[in-house]
Amino acid sequence: MLTLVPRGIRNHNPGNIVRNHIGWRGMAEDQSADARFVVFCEPYWGLRAMALLLRNYQAKYQLCTIDGIIRRWAACGECDPCDYVRQVAGSLDISPHAFICLNAATLPPVMRTIVQLENGMQPYPDGLIARAVSAY
């Protein structure tokens, strides 16, 4: 039986970060495997980019609720944003509109849920996610 690896997992980009002008650390030299999404050399770099991008949403855009953060994250229209927001807020057991500071305690469950929703699986160990969250 052939098992297909989800695009985000295959690209080591579990958040499915769209390619743009940003030259992320850890990007694979050859980006031809995917015309739309960034391809990273290994999962650590994709998780690190996800953590940095989510933190940037707070620092640059003052998005301090799961509702605001996820509506920006999943703005492409490929999913139900209300359901996405509900599931991420549920992973923290908070209201989607409650104030949240994305830090070493709150960012890992947010990222695990995003990975699950983006890929239909979350294969990464907690230690790898924690290491990506702590990198600057």
Short mmCIF file of N, CA, C and O in Angstrom, two decimals:
data_model
loop_
_atom_site.label_atom_id
_atom_site.label_comp_id
_atom_site.label_asym_id
_atom_site.label_seq_id
_atom_site.Cartn_x
_atom_site.Cartn_y
_atom_site.Cartn_z
N MET A 1 0.84 -1.19 0.00
CA MET A 1 0.00 0.00 0.00
C MET A 1 0.88 1.25 0.00
O MET A 1 1.77 1.39 0.82
N LEU A 2 0.63 2.16 -0.89
CA LEU A 2 1.38 3.39 -1.02
C LEU A 2 0.80 4.44 -0.08
O LEU A 2 -0.39 4.73 -0.11
N THR A 3 1.66 4.99 0.77
CA THR A 3 1.23 6.04 1.68
C THR A 3 1.81 7.36 1.19
O THR A 3 3.02 7.48 1.02
N LEU A 4 0.96 8.33 0.96
CA LEU A 4 1.41 9.63 0.50
C LEU A 4 1.79 10.50 1.69
O LEU A 4 1.04 10.62 2.65
N VAL A 5 2.95 11.11 1.59
CA VAL A 5 3.42 12.02 2.63
C VAL A 5 2.83 13.39 2.33
O VAL A 5 2.96 13.89 1.20
N PRO A 6 2.19 14.03 3.31
CA PRO A 6 1.62 15.36 3.06
C PRO A 6 2.68 16.36 2.59
O PRO A 6 3.85 16.28 2.98
N ARG A 7 2.25 17.26 1.78
CA ARG A 7 3.13 18.26 1.17
C ARG A 7 4.00 19.00 2.19
O ARG A 7 5.20 19.17 1.99
N GLY A 8 3.39 19.46 3.28
CA GLY A 8 4.14 20.20 4.29
C GLY A 8 5.22 19.36 4.96
O GLY A 8 6.30 19.86 5.27
N ILE A 9 4.93 18.10 5.18
CA ILE A 9 5.91 17.19 5.78
C ILE A 9 7.02 16.90 4.77
O ILE A 9 8.20 16.94 5.09
N ARG A 10 6.63 16.64 3.55
CA ARG A 10 7.60 16.35 2.48
C ARG A 10 8.54 17.53 2.24
O ARG A 10 9.73 17.35 2.01
N ASN A 11 8.01 18.75 2.33
CA ASN A 11 8.81 19.97 2.12
C ASN A 11 9.56 20.42 3.37
O ASN A 11 10.24 21.44 3.33
N HIS A 12 9.41 19.68 4.46
CA HIS A 12 9.97 20.09 5.77
C HIS A 12 9.45 21.49 6.14
O HIS A 12 10.14 22.27 6.78
N ASN A 13 8.25 21.77 5.71
CA ASN A 13 7.58 23.05 5.93
C ASN A 13 6.18 22.75 6.48
O ASN A 13 5.18 22.91 5.80
N PRO A 14 6.12 22.27 7.74
CA PRO A 14 4.84 21.78 8.26
C PRO A 14 3.77 22.84 8.47
O PRO A 14 2.62 22.51 8.66
N GLY A 15 4.14 24.10 8.37
CA GLY A 15 3.15 25.17 8.45
C GLY A 15 2.70 25.63 7.08
O GLY A 15 1.87 26.52 6.97
N ASN A 16 3.27 25.03 6.03
CA ASN A 16 2.97 25.41 4.66
C ASN A 16 3.15 26.91 4.43
O ASN A 16 2.26 27.61 3.95
N ILE A 17 4.34 27.39 4.77
CA ILE A 17 4.68 28.80 4.56
C ILE A 17 4.85 29.04 3.07
O ILE A 17 5.62 28.36 2.40
N VAL A 18 4.10 30.02 2.57
CA VAL A 18 4.12 30.35 1.15
C VAL A 18 5.43 31.05 0.81
O VAL A 18 5.93 31.88 1.56
N ARG A 19 5.96 30.70 -0.35
CA ARG A 19 7.19 31.31 -0.83
C ARG A 19 6.94 32.77 -1.18
O ARG A 19 5.93 33.11 -1.79
N ASN A 20 7.88 33.62 -0.78
CA ASN A 20 7.82 35.05 -1.13
C ASN A 20 9.26 35.57 -1.19
O ASN A 20 10.17 34.80 -1.44
N HIS A 21 9.46 36.82 -0.91
CA HIS A 21 10.78 37.43 -0.99
C HIS A 21 11.70 37.08 0.19
O HIS A 21 12.89 37.37 0.15
N ILE A 22 11.18 36.48 1.23
CA ILE A 22 11.98 36.17 2.42
C ILE A 22 12.91 35.00 2.13
O ILE A 22 12.48 33.95 1.66
N GLY A 23 14.17 35.20 2.43
CA GLY A 23 15.16 34.12 2.31
C GLY A 23 15.36 33.49 3.68
O GLY A 23 16.23 33.89 4.43
N TRP A 24 14.52 32.52 4.01
CA TRP A 24 14.56 31.87 5.32
C TRP A 24 15.85 31.10 5.52
O TRP A 24 16.35 30.47 4.59
N ARG A 25 16.37 31.13 6.73
CA ARG A 25 17.48 30.25 7.06
C ARG A 25 17.00 28.81 6.93
O ARG A 25 15.88 28.49 7.29
N GLY A 26 17.86 27.96 6.39
CA GLY A 26 17.53 26.55 6.27
C GLY A 26 16.71 26.20 5.04
O GLY A 26 16.29 25.05 4.90
N MET A 27 16.50 27.17 4.15
CA MET A 27 15.79 26.86 2.90
C MET A 27 16.66 25.92 2.07
O MET A 27 17.88 26.08 2.01
N ALA A 28 16.03 24.96 1.44
CA ALA A 28 16.76 24.09 0.52
C ALA A 28 17.27 24.93 -0.64
O ALA A 28 16.58 25.86 -1.09
N GLU A 29 18.45 24.62 -1.11
CA GLU A 29 19.01 25.35 -2.24
C GLU A 29 18.13 25.21 -3.47
O GLU A 29 17.89 26.17 -4.20
N ASP A 30 17.60 24.03 -3.68
CA ASP A 30 16.72 23.76 -4.82
C ASP A 30 15.26 23.88 -4.36
O ASP A 30 14.77 23.06 -3.60
N GLN A 31 14.59 24.91 -4.85
CA GLN A 31 13.20 25.15 -4.50
C GLN A 31 12.24 24.64 -5.57
O GLN A 31 11.04 24.88 -5.50
N SER A 32 12.74 23.92 -6.56
CA SER A 32 11.91 23.50 -7.69
C SER A 32 10.91 22.40 -7.33
O SER A 32 10.01 22.12 -8.11
N ALA A 33 11.03 21.79 -6.15
CA ALA A 33 10.11 20.71 -5.77
C ALA A 33 8.69 21.23 -5.52
O ALA A 33 7.74 20.46 -5.56
N ASP A 34 8.55 22.53 -5.26
CA ASP A 34 7.23 23.09 -4.99
C ASP A 34 7.19 24.53 -5.48
O ASP A 34 8.00 25.35 -5.04
N ALA A 35 6.29 24.83 -6.36
CA ALA A 35 6.19 26.18 -6.92
C ALA A 35 5.56 27.18 -5.97
O ALA A 35 5.74 28.38 -6.13
N ARG A 36 4.83 26.71 -4.98
CA ARG A 36 4.09 27.62 -4.11
C ARG A 36 4.68 27.78 -2.72
O ARG A 36 4.72 28.87 -2.17
N PHE A 37 5.10 26.68 -2.11
CA PHE A 37 5.54 26.71 -0.72
C PHE A 37 7.05 26.57 -0.61
O PHE A 37 7.70 25.91 -1.43
N VAL A 38 7.61 27.16 0.45
CA VAL A 38 9.03 27.05 0.74
C VAL A 38 9.38 25.60 1.01
O VAL A 38 8.61 24.87 1.65
N VAL A 39 10.54 25.18 0.53
CA VAL A 39 11.09 23.86 0.84
C VAL A 39 12.29 24.08 1.74
O VAL A 39 13.20 24.86 1.39
N PHE A 40 12.28 23.46 2.92
CA PHE A 40 13.40 23.58 3.86
C PHE A 40 14.26 22.32 3.82
O PHE A 40 13.82 21.27 3.35
N CYS A 41 15.50 22.45 4.31
CA CYS A 41 16.45 21.33 4.32
C CYS A 41 16.06 20.23 5.29
O CYS A 41 16.35 19.06 5.05
N GLU A 42 15.43 20.63 6.39
CA GLU A 42 15.01 19.66 7.40
C GLU A 42 13.87 20.26 8.22
O GLU A 42 13.67 21.48 8.21
N PRO A 43 13.12 19.43 8.94
CA PRO A 43 11.95 19.92 9.68
C PRO A 43 12.26 21.04 10.68
O PRO A 43 11.45 21.95 10.85
N TYR A 44 13.42 20.97 11.32
CA TYR A 44 13.78 22.00 12.30
C TYR A 44 13.62 23.40 11.69
O TYR A 44 13.06 24.29 12.31
N TRP A 45 14.13 23.59 10.47
CA TRP A 45 14.11 24.91 9.85
C TRP A 45 12.68 25.35 9.52
O TRP A 45 12.34 26.53 9.66
N GLY A 46 11.85 24.45 9.10
CA GLY A 46 10.45 24.79 8.83
C GLY A 46 9.70 25.15 10.10
O GLY A 46 8.90 26.08 10.12
N LEU A 47 9.97 24.41 11.17
CA LEU A 47 9.34 24.71 12.46
C LEU A 47 9.85 26.03 13.01
O LEU A 47 9.09 26.83 13.56
N ARG A 48 11.14 26.29 12.86
CA ARG A 48 11.73 27.55 13.32
C ARG A 48 11.09 28.73 12.57
O ARG A 48 10.73 29.73 13.17
N ALA A 49 10.95 28.59 11.25
CA ALA A 49 10.33 29.66 10.46
C ALA A 49 8.89 29.89 10.92
O ALA A 49 8.44 31.04 11.02
N MET A 50 8.18 28.81 11.21
CA MET A 50 6.81 28.94 11.70
C MET A 50 6.77 29.72 13.01
O MET A 50 5.96 30.64 13.18
N ALA A 51 7.65 29.37 13.94
CA ALA A 51 7.70 30.05 15.23
C ALA A 51 8.02 31.54 15.05
O ALA A 51 7.37 32.40 15.67
N LEU A 52 8.98 31.83 14.20
CA LEU A 52 9.36 33.23 13.98
C LEU A 52 8.23 34.02 13.33
O LEU A 52 7.95 35.17 13.72
N LEU A 53 7.57 33.41 12.38
CA LEU A 53 6.47 34.09 11.70
C LEU A 53 5.31 34.36 12.66
O LEU A 53 4.76 35.47 12.69
N LEU A 54 4.96 33.38 13.47
CA LEU A 54 3.88 33.57 14.44
C LEU A 54 4.23 34.65 15.45
O LEU A 54 3.39 35.50 15.79
N ARG A 55 5.46 34.65 15.94
CA ARG A 55 5.88 35.70 16.87
C ARG A 55 5.85 37.06 16.20
O ARG A 55 5.54 38.08 16.83
N ASN A 56 6.21 37.10 14.93
CA ASN A 56 6.20 38.35 14.18
C ASN A 56 4.79 38.91 14.07
O ASN A 56 4.61 40.13 14.03
N TYR A 57 3.80 38.04 14.00
CA TYR A 57 2.41 38.51 13.94
C TYR A 57 2.08 39.35 15.18
O TYR A 57 1.33 40.32 15.08
N GLN A 58 2.64 38.97 16.31
CA GLN A 58 2.39 39.76 17.53
C GLN A 58 3.22 41.03 17.52
O GLN A 58 2.71 42.10 17.79
N ALA A 59 4.51 40.90 17.21
CA ALA A 59 5.42 42.05 17.28
C ALA A 59 5.10 43.11 16.22
O ALA A 59 5.09 44.30 16.52
N LYS A 60 4.85 42.68 15.02
CA LYS A 60 4.67 43.62 13.91
C LYS A 60 3.23 44.08 13.71
O LYS A 60 2.98 45.22 13.35
N TYR A 61 2.28 43.15 13.93
CA TYR A 61 0.88 43.46 13.64
C TYR A 61 0.00 43.54 14.89
O TYR A 61 -1.21 43.71 14.76
N GLN A 62 0.59 43.37 16.06
CA GLN A 62 -0.13 43.43 17.34
C GLN A 62 -1.32 42.47 17.39
O GLN A 62 -2.37 42.78 17.95
N LEU A 63 -1.15 41.29 16.82
CA LEU A 63 -2.20 40.27 16.87
C LEU A 63 -1.99 39.47 18.15
O LEU A 63 -1.03 38.72 18.27
N CYS A 64 -2.88 39.66 19.10
CA CYS A 64 -2.69 39.09 20.44
C CYS A 64 -3.83 38.16 20.86
O CYS A 64 -4.06 37.96 22.05
N THR A 65 -4.56 37.64 19.88
CA THR A 65 -5.57 36.62 20.15
C THR A 65 -5.37 35.50 19.15
O THR A 65 -4.83 35.72 18.05
N ILE A 66 -5.80 34.32 19.49
CA ILE A 66 -5.73 33.21 18.55
C ILE A 66 -6.56 33.53 17.30
O ILE A 66 -6.15 33.24 16.18
N ASP A 67 -7.70 34.18 17.49
CA ASP A 67 -8.53 34.56 16.35
C ASP A 67 -7.74 35.43 15.37
O ASP A 67 -7.71 35.15 14.17
N GLY A 68 -7.08 36.46 15.86
CA GLY A 68 -6.31 37.34 14.98
C GLY A 68 -5.12 36.65 14.34
O GLY A 68 -4.86 36.80 13.14
N ILE A 69 -4.39 35.89 15.14
CA ILE A 69 -3.19 35.21 14.66
C ILE A 69 -3.55 34.20 13.57
O ILE A 69 -2.94 34.18 12.50
N ILE A 70 -4.51 33.36 13.85
CA ILE A 70 -4.85 32.29 12.89
C ILE A 70 -5.56 32.82 11.66
O ILE A 70 -5.35 32.32 10.56
N ARG A 71 -6.34 33.85 11.80
CA ARG A 71 -6.98 34.42 10.60
C ARG A 71 -5.93 35.00 9.65
O ARG A 71 -6.09 34.96 8.44
N ARG A 72 -4.84 35.50 10.20
CA ARG A 72 -3.74 35.95 9.33
C ARG A 72 -2.98 34.74 8.78
O ARG A 72 -2.62 34.70 7.61
N TRP A 73 -2.73 33.75 9.61
CA TRP A 73 -1.98 32.55 9.20
C TRP A 73 -2.70 31.81 8.07
O TRP A 73 -2.10 31.42 7.10
N ALA A 74 -3.99 31.62 8.24
CA ALA A 74 -4.77 30.80 7.30
C ALA A 74 -5.63 31.67 6.39
O ALA A 74 -6.75 31.30 6.06
N ALA A 75 -5.10 32.78 5.96
CA ALA A 75 -5.87 33.74 5.18
C ALA A 75 -6.08 33.34 3.72
O ALA A 75 -6.79 34.00 2.99
N CYS A 76 -5.48 32.24 3.31
CA CYS A 76 -5.50 31.87 1.89
C CYS A 76 -6.86 31.38 1.41
O CYS A 76 -7.06 31.21 0.22
N GLY A 77 -7.79 31.10 2.30
CA GLY A 77 -9.12 30.66 1.87
C GLY A 77 -9.24 29.19 1.56
O GLY A 77 -10.23 28.76 0.99
N GLU A 78 -8.23 28.40 1.90
CA GLU A 78 -8.28 26.97 1.62
C GLU A 78 -8.91 26.17 2.75
O GLU A 78 -9.04 24.96 2.65
N CYS A 79 -9.27 26.82 3.82
CA CYS A 79 -9.84 26.11 4.97
C CYS A 79 -10.92 26.99 5.61
O CYS A 79 -11.07 28.15 5.27
N ASP A 80 -11.64 26.41 6.54
CA ASP A 80 -12.64 27.14 7.30
C ASP A 80 -11.92 27.86 8.44
O ASP A 80 -11.49 27.20 9.39
N PRO A 81 -11.76 29.18 8.35
CA PRO A 81 -10.99 29.88 9.39
C PRO A 81 -11.63 29.78 10.77
O PRO A 81 -10.91 29.72 11.77
N CYS A 82 -12.94 29.71 10.85
CA CYS A 82 -13.60 29.60 12.16
C CYS A 82 -13.23 28.28 12.85
O CYS A 82 -12.93 28.25 14.04
N ASP A 83 -13.25 27.20 12.08
CA ASP A 83 -12.89 25.90 12.62
C ASP A 83 -11.41 25.87 13.00
O ASP A 83 -11.04 25.34 14.04
N TYR A 84 -10.57 26.43 12.16
CA TYR A 84 -9.13 26.49 12.42
C TYR A 84 -8.88 27.23 13.73
O TYR A 84 -8.16 26.75 14.61
N VAL A 85 -9.48 28.39 13.87
CA VAL A 85 -9.34 29.20 15.10
C VAL A 85 -9.82 28.41 16.31
O VAL A 85 -9.15 28.36 17.34
N ARG A 86 -10.97 27.78 16.19
CA ARG A 86 -11.56 27.02 17.30
C ARG A 86 -10.62 25.89 17.75
O ARG A 86 -10.41 25.68 18.94
N GLN A 87 -10.04 25.19 16.80
CA GLN A 87 -9.16 24.08 17.15
C GLN A 87 -7.86 24.55 17.80
O GLN A 87 -7.39 23.94 18.76
N VAL A 88 -7.28 25.63 17.29
CA VAL A 88 -6.04 26.13 17.89
C VAL A 88 -6.33 26.68 19.29
O VAL A 88 -5.59 26.40 20.24
N ALA A 89 -7.39 27.44 19.46
CA ALA A 89 -7.75 27.95 20.79
C ALA A 89 -8.02 26.79 21.74
O ALA A 89 -7.62 26.82 22.91
N GLY A 90 -8.68 25.75 21.24
CA GLY A 90 -8.97 24.58 22.05
C GLY A 90 -7.71 23.88 22.53
O GLY A 90 -7.68 23.31 23.63
N SER A 91 -6.64 23.92 21.73
CA SER A 91 -5.38 23.27 22.14
C SER A 91 -4.77 23.96 23.36
O SER A 91 -3.99 23.36 24.08
N LEU A 92 -5.16 25.21 23.58
CA LEU A 92 -4.69 25.97 24.74
C LEU A 92 -5.76 26.09 25.82
O LEU A 92 -5.52 26.67 26.87
N ASP A 93 -6.95 25.59 25.51
CA ASP A 93 -8.10 25.69 26.41
C ASP A 93 -8.39 27.15 26.79
O ASP A 93 -8.56 27.48 27.96
N ILE A 94 -8.40 28.00 25.75
CA ILE A 94 -8.71 29.41 25.95
C ILE A 94 -9.74 29.85 24.92
O ILE A 94 -9.95 29.19 23.90
N SER A 95 -10.35 30.98 25.16
CA SER A 95 -11.26 31.58 24.19
C SER A 95 -10.45 32.07 22.98
O SER A 95 -9.33 32.56 23.16
N PRO A 96 -11.00 31.97 21.79
CA PRO A 96 -10.30 32.49 20.61
C PRO A 96 -10.00 33.99 20.70
O PRO A 96 -9.11 34.48 20.02
N HIS A 97 -10.74 34.69 21.57
CA HIS A 97 -10.57 36.14 21.69
C HIS A 97 -9.82 36.56 22.94
O HIS A 97 -9.68 37.75 23.21
N ALA A 98 -9.31 35.61 23.70
CA ALA A 98 -8.53 35.92 24.90
C ALA A 98 -7.14 36.41 24.49
O ALA A 98 -6.56 35.96 23.51
N PHE A 99 -6.60 37.33 25.28
CA PHE A 99 -5.23 37.81 25.05
C PHE A 99 -4.27 36.65 25.25
O PHE A 99 -4.40 35.87 26.18
N ILE A 100 -3.30 36.55 24.36
CA ILE A 100 -2.27 35.52 24.49
C ILE A 100 -0.93 36.11 24.08
O ILE A 100 -0.84 36.89 23.13
N CYS A 101 0.09 35.75 24.82
CA CYS A 101 1.45 36.10 24.46
C CYS A 101 2.11 34.81 23.97
O CYS A 101 2.17 33.82 24.72
N LEU A 102 2.54 34.79 22.74
CA LEU A 102 3.19 33.60 22.20
C LEU A 102 4.61 33.53 22.76
O LEU A 102 5.44 34.38 22.48
N ASN A 103 4.84 32.51 23.58
CA ASN A 103 6.13 32.33 24.23
C ASN A 103 6.47 30.84 24.27
O ASN A 103 5.78 30.03 23.64
N ALA A 104 7.49 30.48 25.01
CA ALA A 104 7.95 29.09 25.06
C ALA A 104 6.89 28.14 25.61
O ALA A 104 6.92 26.94 25.32
N ALA A 105 5.93 28.65 26.37
CA ALA A 105 4.87 27.80 26.92
C ALA A 105 3.68 27.68 25.98
O ALA A 105 3.08 26.61 25.86
N THR A 106 3.32 28.77 25.31
CA THR A 106 2.11 28.77 24.49
C THR A 106 2.36 28.44 23.02
O THR A 106 1.47 27.90 22.36
N LEU A 107 3.53 28.74 22.53
CA LEU A 107 3.80 28.52 21.11
C LEU A 107 3.83 27.04 20.70
O LEU A 107 3.26 26.68 19.66
N PRO A 108 4.43 26.13 21.48
CA PRO A 108 4.43 24.72 21.06
C PRO A 108 3.05 24.11 20.83
O PRO A 108 2.83 23.49 19.79
N PRO A 109 2.07 24.29 21.74
CA PRO A 109 0.75 23.71 21.43
C PRO A 109 0.09 24.35 20.21
O PRO A 109 -0.62 23.68 19.45
N VAL A 110 0.32 25.64 20.02
CA VAL A 110 -0.22 26.31 18.83
C VAL A 110 0.40 25.68 17.58
O VAL A 110 -0.30 25.33 16.63
N MET A 111 1.70 25.51 17.60
CA MET A 111 2.40 24.94 16.44
C MET A 111 2.00 23.49 16.19
O MET A 111 1.79 23.10 15.04
N ARG A 112 1.88 22.70 17.25
CA ARG A 112 1.46 21.30 17.07
C ARG A 112 0.09 21.23 16.39
O ARG A 112 -0.14 20.40 15.51
N THR A 113 -0.80 22.10 16.81
CA THR A 113 -2.15 22.10 16.22
C THR A 113 -2.12 22.57 14.77
O THR A 113 -2.80 22.00 13.92
N ILE A 114 -1.34 23.60 14.48
CA ILE A 114 -1.21 24.07 13.10
C ILE A 114 -0.66 22.96 12.22
O ILE A 114 -1.17 22.71 11.13
N VAL A 115 0.38 22.27 12.69
CA VAL A 115 0.97 21.17 11.91
C VAL A 115 -0.09 20.11 11.64
O VAL A 115 -0.23 19.63 10.51
N GLN A 116 -0.85 19.75 12.66
CA GLN A 116 -1.91 18.75 12.50
C GLN A 116 -2.95 19.19 11.48
O GLN A 116 -3.35 18.43 10.61
N LEU A 117 -3.38 20.43 11.58
CA LEU A 117 -4.41 20.94 10.68
C LEU A 117 -3.91 21.10 9.25
O LEU A 117 -4.64 20.86 8.29
N GLU A 118 -2.67 21.49 9.09
CA GLU A 118 -2.10 21.70 7.76
C GLU A 118 -1.78 20.39 7.04
O GLU A 118 -1.79 20.33 5.82
N ASN A 119 -1.47 19.33 7.82
CA ASN A 119 -0.95 18.11 7.23
C ASN A 119 -1.77 16.85 7.51
O ASN A 119 -1.47 15.79 6.95
N GLY A 120 -2.73 16.94 8.42
CA GLY A 120 -3.48 15.75 8.79
C GLY A 120 -2.70 14.84 9.73
O GLY A 120 -3.14 13.73 10.03
N MET A 121 -1.55 15.31 10.18
CA MET A 121 -0.71 14.56 11.13
C MET A 121 0.25 15.54 11.79
O MET A 121 0.49 16.63 11.27
N GLN A 122 0.76 15.13 12.93
CA GLN A 122 1.76 15.93 13.64
C GLN A 122 2.86 14.96 14.07
O GLN A 122 2.77 14.38 15.15
N PRO A 123 3.87 14.75 13.23
CA PRO A 123 4.88 13.72 13.51
C PRO A 123 6.09 14.17 14.32
O PRO A 123 6.98 13.35 14.58
N TYR A 124 6.16 15.42 14.72
CA TYR A 124 7.38 15.95 15.32
C TYR A 124 7.39 15.82 16.84
O TYR A 124 6.40 16.13 17.50
N PRO A 125 8.53 15.39 17.40
CA PRO A 125 8.62 15.26 18.86
C PRO A 125 8.63 16.64 19.54
O PRO A 125 9.06 17.64 18.95
N ASP A 126 8.15 16.66 20.75
CA ASP A 126 8.08 17.91 21.52
C ASP A 126 9.43 18.60 21.61
O ASP A 126 9.51 19.83 21.56
N GLY A 127 10.51 17.82 21.75
CA GLY A 127 11.85 18.40 21.87
C GLY A 127 12.26 19.19 20.64
O GLY A 127 12.90 20.25 20.75
N LEU A 128 11.90 18.70 19.47
CA LEU A 128 12.24 19.41 18.23
C LEU A 128 11.46 20.72 18.13
O LEU A 128 12.01 21.75 17.76
N ILE A 129 10.20 20.67 18.50
CA ILE A 129 9.38 21.89 18.47
C ILE A 129 9.92 22.89 19.49
O ILE A 129 10.05 24.08 19.18
N ALA A 130 10.26 22.43 20.68
CA ALA A 130 10.81 23.32 21.71
C ALA A 130 12.12 23.97 21.23
O ALA A 130 12.35 25.16 21.47
N ARG A 131 12.96 23.18 20.57
CA ARG A 131 14.23 23.71 20.07
C ARG A 131 13.97 24.77 19.01
O ARG A 131 14.62 25.82 18.97
N ALA A 132 13.00 24.54 18.12
CA ALA A 132 12.66 25.51 17.08
C ALA A 132 12.08 26.79 17.70
O ALA A 132 12.39 27.90 17.24
N VAL A 133 11.28 26.65 18.73
CA VAL A 133 10.67 27.81 19.40
C VAL A 133 11.75 28.65 20.08
O VAL A 133 11.67 29.86 20.10
N SER A 134 12.75 28.00 20.63
CA SER A 134 13.78 28.74 21.39
C SER A 134 14.85 29.38 20.50
O SER A 134 15.66 30.15 20.97
N ALA A 135 14.85 29.08 19.20
CA ALA A 135 15.85 29.62 18.28
C ALA A 135 15.49 31.03 17.85
O ALA A 135 14.34 31.34 17.59
N TYR A 136 16.49 31.86 17.76
CA TYR A 136 16.30 33.22 17.23
C TYR A 136 17.34 33.50 16.18
O TYR A 136 18.40 33.09 16.15
#
